[in-house]
Amino acid sequence: MDPAIAPQFPISIASLSLGRAPHHDLAEKIHAASAAGFQGIELYYEDIELHAKQSSDGSFEENILKSAQVFKDLCDECNLKVIVLQPFTNYDGLLDPAEHAQQIDKIKLWFKIAKVVGTDLILVTSNFFSEGTTGDDDRIVADLLEIVELGEKENPPVRFAYEAISWGARKNTWQQTWKIVKKANRPNLGLCLDTFHIVARTWADVTRESGVRPNANKALAADLKECAAEVPLDKIFLVQLSDAERLHKPLDADHEWYSPDYPPDMIWSRNARIFPYETDRNGYFPIEKIVRSWVNDWGYRGWMSYELYHRDLYDPSPSVPQEFAERGMKSWGTMVQRLELDKIGSETR
C-alpha cells in the first residue's frame, strides 16, 4: 500500500485503534502502523500499563517507565512520532479531596511517562460521572489550572488538550470545554476536537431509528461556523477523526448492546466507531464536510489522528493490527484525494 502524504497534515493513529492491549502485542501494533504509512501514534495508557502490571520486579512506577521506554524505542525504530499520551479521565470537578489528590499523583507520573516517550501533550477528557463531581465552571477551571501550572514547570513544559466527551456528565460540547479553556487562559491549555463527539451532539442520534437528529445538517453547519469564529487555531492542540456505524435499530432498551449503566453514546462509541468513508461498514457521519470546513474555512493545519474503539479490536486474531492499520490508511488516502489535502500549502486564514 502506498501511503497518502499531505505535507501540512501528518497522519497518526491511536495505539488502541490497532487492537486492545490484553489481546495484541505492542510491537505488532507499532510495526503495523509504520508499515501502513502512519507518521505518528497516540499512546493509549492501557498499552504500557498492562506490560507494567505483568512485571513482578520493581515498583509499578519503575515498571511503567520501563514499559514507556520500550514503547518509545519501538516508535523510534519504526520512525513514528508519539503525538499525545491519553486519556487522563475523570479528573475535572471531583468533590472528594482524596480522589483529587490521587489524580494529582497520577498526573505527576504521567509527566514522567510523557518525557520518556517524547511527547509534550496529554489529553484530558471531560468527566464521565455526575456522582461525586460538580459542573461549576470556576471549580473546573481551578482543577485544570492546577495540572496546567504543574505542567508548565516540567522540562519541556507539558501541554494539555481538553476534550468534551459526548456523554460527559458535566461538559459534553466543545462550547463548554472552550469556555473553560478560555477562562483558564494558559498557553499550554487548549482543545481536542473529536469528530465522533461533535457529530454525536449535533447531527447523529443513536437512539433514533434514522440515526440522525431533526435539522441535523443545519445544526452541524451552525456548529462549524461558530467554532471557526470563536476558537483561535493555536488553541486546537489535537484533532481526532472517526466515523461510526449506523445501527440497524435504535440503541434503546431493546438493543442487544443496551445497558442501563452506560449512556447510549458511550456504548455506541465503544462498539462501533470506524474509519471515515467506510460506507461498506455502515459509516454515515458527514466527516468530509467537517474536515473540509476545518481546513478550508477555518484554516487548520497540523496533525490529524484516527481514534476509534470497536468491538473487533478485542478479537485476538493476529491479523487485527495490520487490518486496522491498512483500513485506516485507505481511509486517509481517500480523504487526501477527495479534499486535495496534498495540494494545500501552509498558509492559514
mmCIF file of C-alpha atoms in Angstrom:
data_model
loop_
_atom_site.group_PDB
_atom_site.id
_atom_site.type_symbol
_atom_site.label_atom_id
_atom_site.label_comp_id
_atom_site.label_asym_id
_atom_site.label_seq_id
_atom_site.Cartn_x
_atom_site.Cartn_y
_atom_site.Cartn_z
ATOM 1 C CA MET A 1 0.000 0.000 0.000
ATOM 2 C CA ASP A 2 1.364 3.398 -0.980
ATOM 3 C CA PRO A 3 0.742 5.796 1.933
ATOM 4 C CA ALA A 4 -1.019 9.080 1.218
ATOM 5 C CA ILE A 5 1.154 12.074 2.035
ATOM 6 C CA ALA A 6 -0.216 15.543 2.748
ATOM 7 C CA PRO A 7 2.687 17.713 3.984
ATOM 8 C CA GLN A 8 0.519 20.052 6.064
ATOM 9 C CA PHE A 9 -1.415 17.197 7.645
ATOM 10 C CA PRO A 10 0.765 14.429 9.095
ATOM 11 C CA ILE A 11 -1.389 11.429 9.969
ATOM 12 C CA SER A 12 -1.468 9.469 13.223
ATOM 13 C CA ILE A 13 -3.432 6.624 14.754
ATOM 14 C CA ALA A 14 -4.199 5.764 18.374
ATOM 15 C CA SER A 15 -2.464 2.638 19.676
ATOM 16 C CA LEU A 16 -5.774 1.278 20.985
ATOM 17 C CA SER A 17 -7.219 1.512 17.455
ATOM 18 C CA LEU A 18 -4.849 -1.234 16.318
ATOM 19 C CA GLY A 19 -6.044 -3.816 18.865
ATOM 20 C CA ARG A 20 -6.738 -3.740 22.595
ATOM 21 C CA ALA A 21 -3.796 -4.350 24.911
ATOM 22 C CA PRO A 22 -4.939 -7.643 26.513
ATOM 23 C CA HIS A 23 -5.163 -9.246 23.068
ATOM 24 C CA HIS A 24 -2.491 -7.636 20.884
ATOM 25 C CA ASP A 25 1.225 -7.192 21.336
ATOM 26 C CA LEU A 26 2.507 -3.631 21.385
ATOM 27 C CA ALA A 27 5.316 -4.319 18.924
ATOM 28 C CA GLU A 28 2.922 -5.817 16.371
ATOM 29 C CA LYS A 29 0.682 -2.750 16.573
ATOM 30 C CA ILE A 30 3.511 -0.257 16.154
ATOM 31 C CA HIS A 31 5.024 -2.180 13.252
ATOM 32 C CA ALA A 32 1.589 -2.375 11.590
ATOM 33 C CA ALA A 33 1.092 1.392 11.889
ATOM 34 C CA SER A 34 4.510 2.083 10.410
ATOM 35 C CA ALA A 35 4.127 -0.429 7.577
ATOM 36 C CA ALA A 36 0.789 1.114 6.587
ATOM 37 C CA GLY A 37 2.372 4.557 6.331
ATOM 38 C CA PHE A 38 1.315 6.356 9.502
ATOM 39 C CA GLN A 39 3.676 9.072 10.702
ATOM 40 C CA GLY A 40 2.545 9.323 14.319
ATOM 41 C CA ILE A 41 0.854 7.397 17.093
ATOM 42 C CA GLU A 42 -1.223 8.265 20.145
ATOM 43 C CA LEU A 43 -0.067 6.370 23.217
ATOM 44 C CA TYR A 44 -3.069 4.900 24.987
ATOM 45 C CA TYR A 45 -2.098 4.413 28.634
ATOM 46 C CA GLU A 46 -3.576 0.901 28.691
ATOM 47 C CA ASP A 47 -0.841 -0.272 26.312
ATOM 48 C CA ILE A 48 2.013 0.401 28.705
ATOM 49 C CA GLU A 49 0.042 -0.173 31.925
ATOM 50 C CA LEU A 50 -0.621 -3.815 31.038
ATOM 51 C CA HIS A 51 3.072 -4.530 30.493
ATOM 52 C CA ALA A 52 3.953 -2.829 33.782
ATOM 53 C CA LYS A 53 1.403 -4.856 35.761
ATOM 54 C CA GLN A 54 2.719 -8.102 34.293
ATOM 55 C CA SER A 55 6.194 -7.464 35.687
ATOM 56 C CA SER A 56 6.934 -8.837 39.153
ATOM 57 C CA ASP A 57 10.202 -6.948 39.661
ATOM 58 C CA GLY A 58 10.419 -3.400 40.978
ATOM 59 C CA SER A 59 7.724 -0.854 41.761
ATOM 60 C CA PHE A 60 4.796 -0.074 39.478
ATOM 61 C CA GLU A 61 6.306 3.321 38.665
ATOM 62 C CA GLU A 62 9.631 1.771 37.716
ATOM 63 C CA ASN A 63 7.904 -0.806 35.557
ATOM 64 C CA ILE A 64 5.600 1.585 33.752
ATOM 65 C CA LEU A 65 8.510 3.876 32.915
ATOM 66 C CA LYS A 66 10.398 0.845 31.563
ATOM 67 C CA SER A 67 7.319 -0.046 29.540
ATOM 68 C CA ALA A 68 7.155 3.530 28.244
ATOM 69 C CA GLN A 69 10.792 3.248 27.163
ATOM 70 C CA VAL A 70 10.030 0.048 25.270
ATOM 71 C CA PHE A 71 7.190 1.875 23.517
ATOM 72 C CA LYS A 72 9.476 4.789 22.646
ATOM 73 C CA ASP A 73 12.225 2.505 21.345
ATOM 74 C CA LEU A 74 9.717 0.707 19.110
ATOM 75 C CA CYS A 75 8.394 4.009 17.783
ATOM 76 C CA ASP A 76 11.915 5.250 17.063
ATOM 77 C CA GLU A 77 12.695 2.000 15.268
ATOM 78 C CA CYS A 78 9.582 2.464 13.135
ATOM 79 C CA ASN A 79 10.008 6.223 12.632
ATOM 80 C CA LEU A 80 6.752 7.059 14.423
ATOM 81 C CA LYS A 81 6.307 10.228 16.471
ATOM 82 C CA VAL A 82 4.329 9.933 19.720
ATOM 83 C CA ILE A 83 1.944 12.873 19.448
ATOM 84 C CA VAL A 84 -0.036 12.521 22.695
ATOM 85 C CA LEU A 85 -0.434 10.470 25.880
ATOM 86 C CA GLN A 86 -4.068 9.700 26.625
ATOM 87 C CA PRO A 87 -6.656 9.539 28.159
ATOM 88 C CA PHE A 88 -6.405 11.306 31.533
ATOM 89 C CA THR A 89 -10.003 10.751 32.610
ATOM 90 C CA ASN A 90 -12.485 11.723 35.314
ATOM 91 C CA TYR A 91 -10.403 14.454 36.905
ATOM 92 C CA ASP A 92 -12.296 17.710 36.381
ATOM 93 C CA GLY A 93 -14.869 18.628 39.010
ATOM 94 C CA LEU A 94 -14.062 15.950 41.597
ATOM 95 C CA LEU A 95 -15.516 16.803 45.001
ATOM 96 C CA ASP A 96 -13.640 14.303 47.152
ATOM 97 C CA PRO A 97 -10.240 15.780 48.177
ATOM 98 C CA ALA A 98 -8.691 12.306 48.439
ATOM 99 C CA GLU A 99 -9.759 11.373 44.903
ATOM 100 C CA HIS A 100 -8.462 14.703 43.638
ATOM 101 C CA ALA A 101 -5.110 14.130 45.360
ATOM 102 C CA GLN A 102 -4.849 10.662 43.774
ATOM 103 C CA GLN A 103 -5.326 12.218 40.356
ATOM 104 C CA ILE A 104 -2.618 14.790 41.059
ATOM 105 C CA ASP A 105 -0.237 11.974 41.969
ATOM 106 C CA LYS A 106 -1.219 10.233 38.746
ATOM 107 C CA ILE A 107 -0.591 13.257 36.541
ATOM 108 C CA LYS A 108 2.882 13.631 38.033
ATOM 109 C CA LEU A 109 3.605 10.065 36.918
ATOM 110 C CA TRP A 110 2.162 10.864 33.512
ATOM 111 C CA PHE A 111 4.629 13.752 33.200
ATOM 112 C CA LYS A 112 7.441 11.231 33.584
ATOM 113 C CA ILE A 113 5.847 8.914 31.009
ATOM 114 C CA ALA A 114 5.376 11.763 28.549
ATOM 115 C CA LYS A 115 9.026 12.718 28.888
ATOM 116 C CA VAL A 116 10.174 9.136 28.280
ATOM 117 C CA VAL A 117 8.074 8.696 25.136
ATOM 118 C CA GLY A 118 8.942 12.153 23.805
ATOM 119 C CA THR A 119 5.590 13.900 23.766
ATOM 120 C CA ASP A 120 4.665 17.204 25.396
ATOM 121 C CA LEU A 121 0.889 16.670 25.095
ATOM 122 C CA ILE A 122 -1.594 14.960 27.447
ATOM 123 C CA LEU A 123 -5.258 14.512 26.554
ATOM 124 C CA VAL A 124 -7.692 15.323 29.396
ATOM 125 C CA THR A 125 -11.304 14.216 28.893
ATOM 126 C CA SER A 126 -14.390 15.734 30.477
ATOM 127 C CA ASN A 127 -15.659 13.750 33.450
ATOM 128 C CA PHE A 128 -17.995 10.832 32.734
ATOM 129 C CA PHE A 129 -19.618 10.861 36.180
ATOM 130 C CA SER A 130 -22.209 13.082 37.806
ATOM 131 C CA GLU A 131 -21.922 11.449 41.219
ATOM 132 C CA GLY A 132 -19.136 12.972 43.280
ATOM 133 C CA THR A 133 -18.493 15.785 40.805
ATOM 134 C CA THR A 134 -19.531 19.355 40.140
ATOM 135 C CA GLY A 135 -20.120 21.177 36.883
ATOM 136 C CA ASP A 136 -19.237 24.537 38.407
ATOM 137 C CA ASP A 137 -17.068 26.369 35.880
ATOM 138 C CA ASP A 138 -14.881 28.072 38.470
ATOM 139 C CA ARG A 139 -14.129 24.776 40.178
ATOM 140 C CA ILE A 140 -13.280 23.052 36.892
ATOM 141 C CA VAL A 141 -11.092 25.969 35.818
ATOM 142 C CA ALA A 142 -9.247 25.698 39.137
ATOM 143 C CA ASP A 143 -8.793 21.942 38.660
ATOM 144 C CA LEU A 144 -7.338 22.388 35.196
ATOM 145 C CA LEU A 145 -5.141 25.267 36.298
ATOM 146 C CA GLU A 146 -3.654 23.048 38.972
ATOM 147 C CA ILE A 147 -2.344 20.494 36.494
ATOM 148 C CA VAL A 148 -1.571 23.122 33.851
ATOM 149 C CA GLU A 149 0.661 25.023 36.275
ATOM 150 C CA LEU A 150 2.392 21.790 37.271
ATOM 151 C CA GLY A 151 2.899 21.040 33.596
ATOM 152 C CA GLU A 152 4.424 24.461 32.983
ATOM 153 C CA LYS A 153 7.205 23.604 35.435
ATOM 154 C CA GLU A 154 8.228 20.485 33.517
ATOM 155 C CA ASN A 155 11.134 20.497 31.083
ATOM 156 C CA PRO A 156 9.963 20.604 28.402
ATOM 157 C CA PRO A 157 6.636 22.141 29.526
ATOM 158 C CA VAL A 158 3.617 19.860 29.188
ATOM 159 C CA ARG A 159 0.569 20.924 27.202
ATOM 160 C CA PHE A 160 -2.993 19.702 27.809
ATOM 161 C CA ALA A 161 -5.782 19.116 25.263
ATOM 162 C CA TYR A 162 -9.186 19.277 26.995
ATOM 163 C CA GLU A 163 -11.803 17.156 25.223
ATOM 164 C CA ALA A 164 -15.575 17.271 25.524
ATOM 165 C CA ILE A 165 -16.850 13.685 25.626
ATOM 166 C CA SER A 166 -20.359 13.456 24.155
ATOM 167 C CA TRP A 167 -21.618 11.530 27.207
ATOM 168 C CA GLY A 168 -19.757 13.744 29.660
ATOM 169 C CA ALA A 169 -21.833 14.275 32.789
ATOM 170 C CA ARG A 170 -20.901 17.957 33.178
ATOM 171 C CA LYS A 171 -19.195 19.076 29.950
ATOM 172 C CA ASN A 172 -20.159 17.396 26.684
ATOM 173 C CA THR A 173 -19.740 20.004 23.917
ATOM 174 C CA TRP A 174 -16.718 21.876 22.623
ATOM 175 C CA GLN A 175 -18.502 25.111 23.526
ATOM 176 C CA GLN A 176 -18.450 24.101 27.206
ATOM 177 C CA THR A 177 -14.821 22.992 27.210
ATOM 178 C CA TRP A 178 -13.776 26.085 25.240
ATOM 179 C CA LYS A 179 -15.407 28.266 27.886
ATOM 180 C CA ILE A 180 -13.193 26.577 30.492
ATOM 181 C CA VAL A 181 -10.029 26.829 28.379
ATOM 182 C CA LYS A 182 -10.692 30.482 27.586
ATOM 183 C CA LYS A 183 -11.321 31.315 31.231
ATOM 184 C CA ALA A 184 -8.160 29.482 32.360
ATOM 185 C CA ASN A 185 -6.170 31.450 29.764
ATOM 186 C CA ARG A 186 -2.915 29.497 29.796
ATOM 187 C CA PRO A 187 -0.710 28.941 26.733
ATOM 188 C CA ASN A 188 -0.325 25.225 27.473
ATOM 189 C CA LEU A 189 -4.085 24.519 27.686
ATOM 190 C CA GLY A 190 -6.090 24.008 24.508
ATOM 191 C CA LEU A 191 -8.803 21.844 22.973
ATOM 192 C CA CYS A 192 -9.072 18.412 21.424
ATOM 193 C CA LEU A 193 -11.730 18.235 18.707
ATOM 194 C CA ASP A 194 -13.033 14.735 18.002
ATOM 195 C CA THR A 195 -15.458 14.205 15.137
ATOM 196 C CA PHE A 196 -17.332 11.429 16.942
ATOM 197 C CA HIS A 197 -18.189 13.584 19.931
ATOM 198 C CA ILE A 198 -19.042 16.642 17.844
ATOM 199 C CA VAL A 199 -21.322 14.696 15.499
ATOM 200 C CA ALA A 200 -22.959 12.806 18.375
ATOM 201 C CA ARG A 201 -24.010 16.121 19.965
ATOM 202 C CA THR A 202 -25.067 17.997 16.823
ATOM 203 C CA TRP A 203 -26.004 15.666 13.981
ATOM 204 C CA ALA A 204 -26.363 11.998 14.972
ATOM 205 C CA ASP A 205 -28.668 10.321 17.483
ATOM 206 C CA VAL A 206 -28.108 6.624 18.076
ATOM 207 C CA THR A 207 -31.441 6.318 19.898
ATOM 208 C CA ARG A 208 -33.454 7.327 16.801
ATOM 209 C CA GLU A 209 -34.489 4.932 14.044
ATOM 210 C CA SER A 210 -32.825 7.085 11.389
ATOM 211 C CA GLY A 211 -29.674 7.643 13.443
ATOM 212 C CA VAL A 212 -29.923 11.356 12.646
ATOM 213 C CA ARG A 213 -31.283 14.307 14.629
ATOM 214 C CA PRO A 214 -34.006 16.610 13.277
ATOM 215 C CA ASN A 215 -32.478 19.559 11.372
ATOM 216 C CA ALA A 216 -29.106 17.828 11.659
ATOM 217 C CA ASN A 217 -27.365 19.472 8.696
ATOM 218 C CA LYS A 218 -28.417 22.955 9.772
ATOM 219 C CA ALA A 219 -27.244 22.311 13.339
ATOM 220 C CA LEU A 220 -23.869 20.971 12.216
ATOM 221 C CA ALA A 221 -23.306 23.873 9.816
ATOM 222 C CA ALA A 222 -24.033 26.349 12.599
ATOM 223 C CA ASP A 223 -21.713 24.472 14.955
ATOM 224 C CA LEU A 224 -18.831 24.514 12.463
ATOM 225 C CA LYS A 225 -19.343 28.200 11.747
ATOM 226 C CA GLU A 226 -19.368 29.000 15.468
ATOM 227 C CA CYS A 227 -16.200 27.029 16.116
ATOM 228 C CA ALA A 228 -14.314 28.784 13.312
ATOM 229 C CA ALA A 229 -15.463 32.171 14.615
ATOM 230 C CA GLU A 230 -14.837 31.552 18.306
ATOM 231 C CA VAL A 231 -11.742 29.373 18.684
ATOM 232 C CA PRO A 232 -8.273 30.567 17.619
ATOM 233 C CA LEU A 233 -6.410 27.946 15.609
ATOM 234 C CA ASP A 234 -3.493 27.962 18.030
ATOM 235 C CA LYS A 235 -5.848 26.651 20.705
ATOM 236 C CA ILE A 236 -6.504 23.417 18.814
ATOM 237 C CA PHE A 237 -3.933 21.006 20.209
ATOM 238 C CA LEU A 238 -5.342 17.759 18.796
ATOM 239 C CA VAL A 239 -7.763 16.709 16.040
ATOM 240 C CA GLN A 240 -9.189 13.186 16.126
ATOM 241 C CA LEU A 241 -11.196 11.604 13.323
ATOM 242 C CA SER A 242 -13.608 8.674 13.215
ATOM 243 C CA ASP A 243 -16.967 7.707 11.782
ATOM 244 C CA ALA A 244 -19.493 5.340 13.349
ATOM 245 C CA GLU A 245 -21.811 2.592 12.212
ATOM 246 C CA ARG A 246 -25.432 3.419 11.550
ATOM 247 C CA LEU A 247 -27.068 0.757 13.704
ATOM 248 C CA HIS A 248 -29.837 -1.429 12.330
ATOM 249 C CA LYS A 249 -32.120 -0.417 15.170
ATOM 250 C CA PRO A 250 -32.089 2.316 17.833
ATOM 251 C CA LEU A 251 -29.791 1.812 20.798
ATOM 252 C CA ASP A 252 -32.584 1.652 23.352
ATOM 253 C CA ALA A 253 -33.629 -0.904 25.952
ATOM 254 C CA ASP A 254 -34.443 -3.441 23.213
ATOM 255 C CA HIS A 255 -30.959 -3.314 21.665
ATOM 256 C CA GLU A 256 -28.557 -6.176 22.419
ATOM 257 C CA TRP A 257 -25.816 -3.715 23.436
ATOM 258 C CA TYR A 258 -28.021 -1.714 25.769
ATOM 259 C CA SER A 259 -27.100 -1.361 29.423
ATOM 260 C CA PRO A 260 -28.838 0.941 31.916
ATOM 261 C CA ASP A 261 -25.414 1.549 33.482
ATOM 262 C CA TYR A 262 -23.942 3.331 30.460
ATOM 263 C CA PRO A 263 -25.112 6.220 28.233
ATOM 264 C CA PRO A 264 -26.082 5.180 24.692
ATOM 265 C CA ASP A 265 -23.335 7.313 23.136
ATOM 266 C CA MET A 266 -20.710 5.572 25.248
ATOM 267 C CA ILE A 267 -21.983 2.113 24.267
ATOM 268 C CA TRP A 268 -22.038 3.163 20.615
ATOM 269 C CA SER A 269 -18.548 4.634 20.797
ATOM 270 C CA ARG A 270 -17.026 1.592 22.471
ATOM 271 C CA ASN A 271 -18.562 -0.834 19.987
ATOM 272 C CA ALA A 272 -18.957 0.794 16.628
ATOM 273 C CA ARG A 273 -16.534 3.545 15.663
ATOM 274 C CA ILE A 274 -14.998 3.045 12.234
ATOM 275 C CA PHE A 275 -12.779 4.950 9.804
ATOM 276 C CA PRO A 276 -14.172 7.718 7.586
ATOM 277 C CA TYR A 277 -15.503 6.610 4.177
ATOM 278 C CA GLU A 278 -16.247 3.052 5.342
ATOM 279 C CA THR A 279 -19.777 3.089 3.956
ATOM 280 C CA ASP A 280 -19.483 -0.665 3.398
ATOM 281 C CA ARG A 281 -19.449 -0.924 7.191
ATOM 282 C CA ASN A 282 -22.486 1.369 7.556
ATOM 283 C CA GLY A 283 -20.473 4.516 8.143
ATOM 284 C CA TYR A 284 -22.641 7.602 7.706
ATOM 285 C CA PHE A 285 -21.190 10.621 9.505
ATOM 286 C CA PRO A 286 -20.555 13.812 7.466
ATOM 287 C CA ILE A 287 -16.826 13.652 8.256
ATOM 288 C CA GLU A 288 -15.765 15.104 4.909
ATOM 289 C CA LYS A 289 -17.937 18.154 5.481
ATOM 290 C CA ILE A 290 -16.344 18.717 8.890
ATOM 291 C CA VAL A 291 -12.750 18.316 7.753
ATOM 292 C CA ARG A 292 -13.374 20.488 4.689
ATOM 293 C CA SER A 293 -14.701 23.231 6.963
ATOM 294 C CA TRP A 294 -11.780 22.943 9.379
ATOM 295 C CA VAL A 295 -9.203 23.018 6.596
ATOM 296 C CA ASN A 296 -10.714 25.401 4.047
ATOM 297 C CA ASP A 297 -12.979 27.720 6.044
ATOM 298 C CA TRP A 298 -11.049 27.803 9.297
ATOM 299 C CA GLY A 299 -7.532 27.196 8.005
ATOM 300 C CA TYR A 300 -6.491 24.320 10.261
ATOM 301 C CA ARG A 301 -3.037 22.886 9.573
ATOM 302 C CA GLY A 302 -1.399 20.178 11.648
ATOM 303 C CA TRP A 303 -1.693 16.592 12.829
ATOM 304 C CA MET A 304 -4.819 14.593 12.168
ATOM 305 C CA SER A 305 -5.257 11.385 14.106
ATOM 306 C CA TYR A 306 -7.550 8.407 13.843
ATOM 307 C CA GLU A 307 -9.001 7.336 17.175
ATOM 308 C CA LEU A 308 -11.610 4.627 17.180
ATOM 309 C CA TYR A 309 -12.908 1.998 19.514
ATOM 310 C CA HIS A 310 -14.605 -1.075 18.096
ATOM 311 C CA ARG A 311 -15.784 -4.468 19.287
ATOM 312 C CA ASP A 312 -13.480 -6.181 16.764
ATOM 313 C CA LEU A 313 -10.405 -4.688 18.454
ATOM 314 C CA TYR A 314 -10.952 -7.303 21.188
ATOM 315 C CA ASP A 315 -10.664 -10.090 18.610
ATOM 316 C CA PRO A 316 -7.418 -11.981 19.461
ATOM 317 C CA SER A 317 -6.736 -12.796 15.800
ATOM 318 C CA PRO A 318 -3.141 -11.772 14.954
ATOM 319 C CA SER A 319 -4.387 -10.119 11.747
ATOM 320 C CA VAL A 320 -6.213 -7.324 13.625
ATOM 321 C CA PRO A 321 -3.358 -4.747 13.891
ATOM 322 C CA GLN A 322 -2.492 -4.986 10.208
ATOM 323 C CA GLU A 323 -6.149 -4.974 9.163
ATOM 324 C CA PHE A 324 -6.994 -1.840 11.116
ATOM 325 C CA ALA A 325 -3.779 -0.056 10.095
ATOM 326 C CA GLU A 326 -4.437 -0.743 6.419
ATOM 327 C CA ARG A 327 -8.094 0.238 6.688
ATOM 328 C CA GLY A 328 -7.014 3.477 8.353
ATOM 329 C CA MET A 329 -4.506 4.333 5.646
ATOM 330 C CA LYS A 330 -7.041 3.511 2.917
ATOM 331 C CA SER A 331 -9.454 5.933 4.588
ATOM 332 C CA TRP A 332 -6.762 8.597 4.819
ATOM 333 C CA GLY A 333 -5.868 8.156 1.166
ATOM 334 C CA THR A 334 -9.489 8.740 0.206
ATOM 335 C CA MET A 335 -9.658 11.866 2.355
ATOM 336 C CA VAL A 336 -6.419 13.279 0.942
ATOM 337 C CA GLN A 337 -7.667 12.681 -2.593
ATOM 338 C CA ARG A 338 -11.212 13.986 -2.148
ATOM 339 C CA LEU A 339 -10.179 17.113 -0.220
ATOM 340 C CA GLU A 340 -6.919 17.553 -2.153
ATOM 341 C CA LEU A 341 -5.081 17.822 1.142
ATOM 342 C CA ASP A 342 -1.780 17.102 -0.582
ATOM 343 C CA LYS A 343 -2.124 20.346 -2.572
ATOM 344 C CA ILE A 344 -2.761 22.610 0.426
ATOM 345 C CA GLY A 345 0.003 24.978 1.472
ATOM 346 C CA SER A 346 1.000 26.184 4.910
ATOM 347 C CA GLU A 347 -0.971 29.420 4.768
ATOM 348 C CA THR A 348 -3.880 29.710 7.207
ATOM 349 C CA ARG A 349 -6.874 32.004 7.095
#
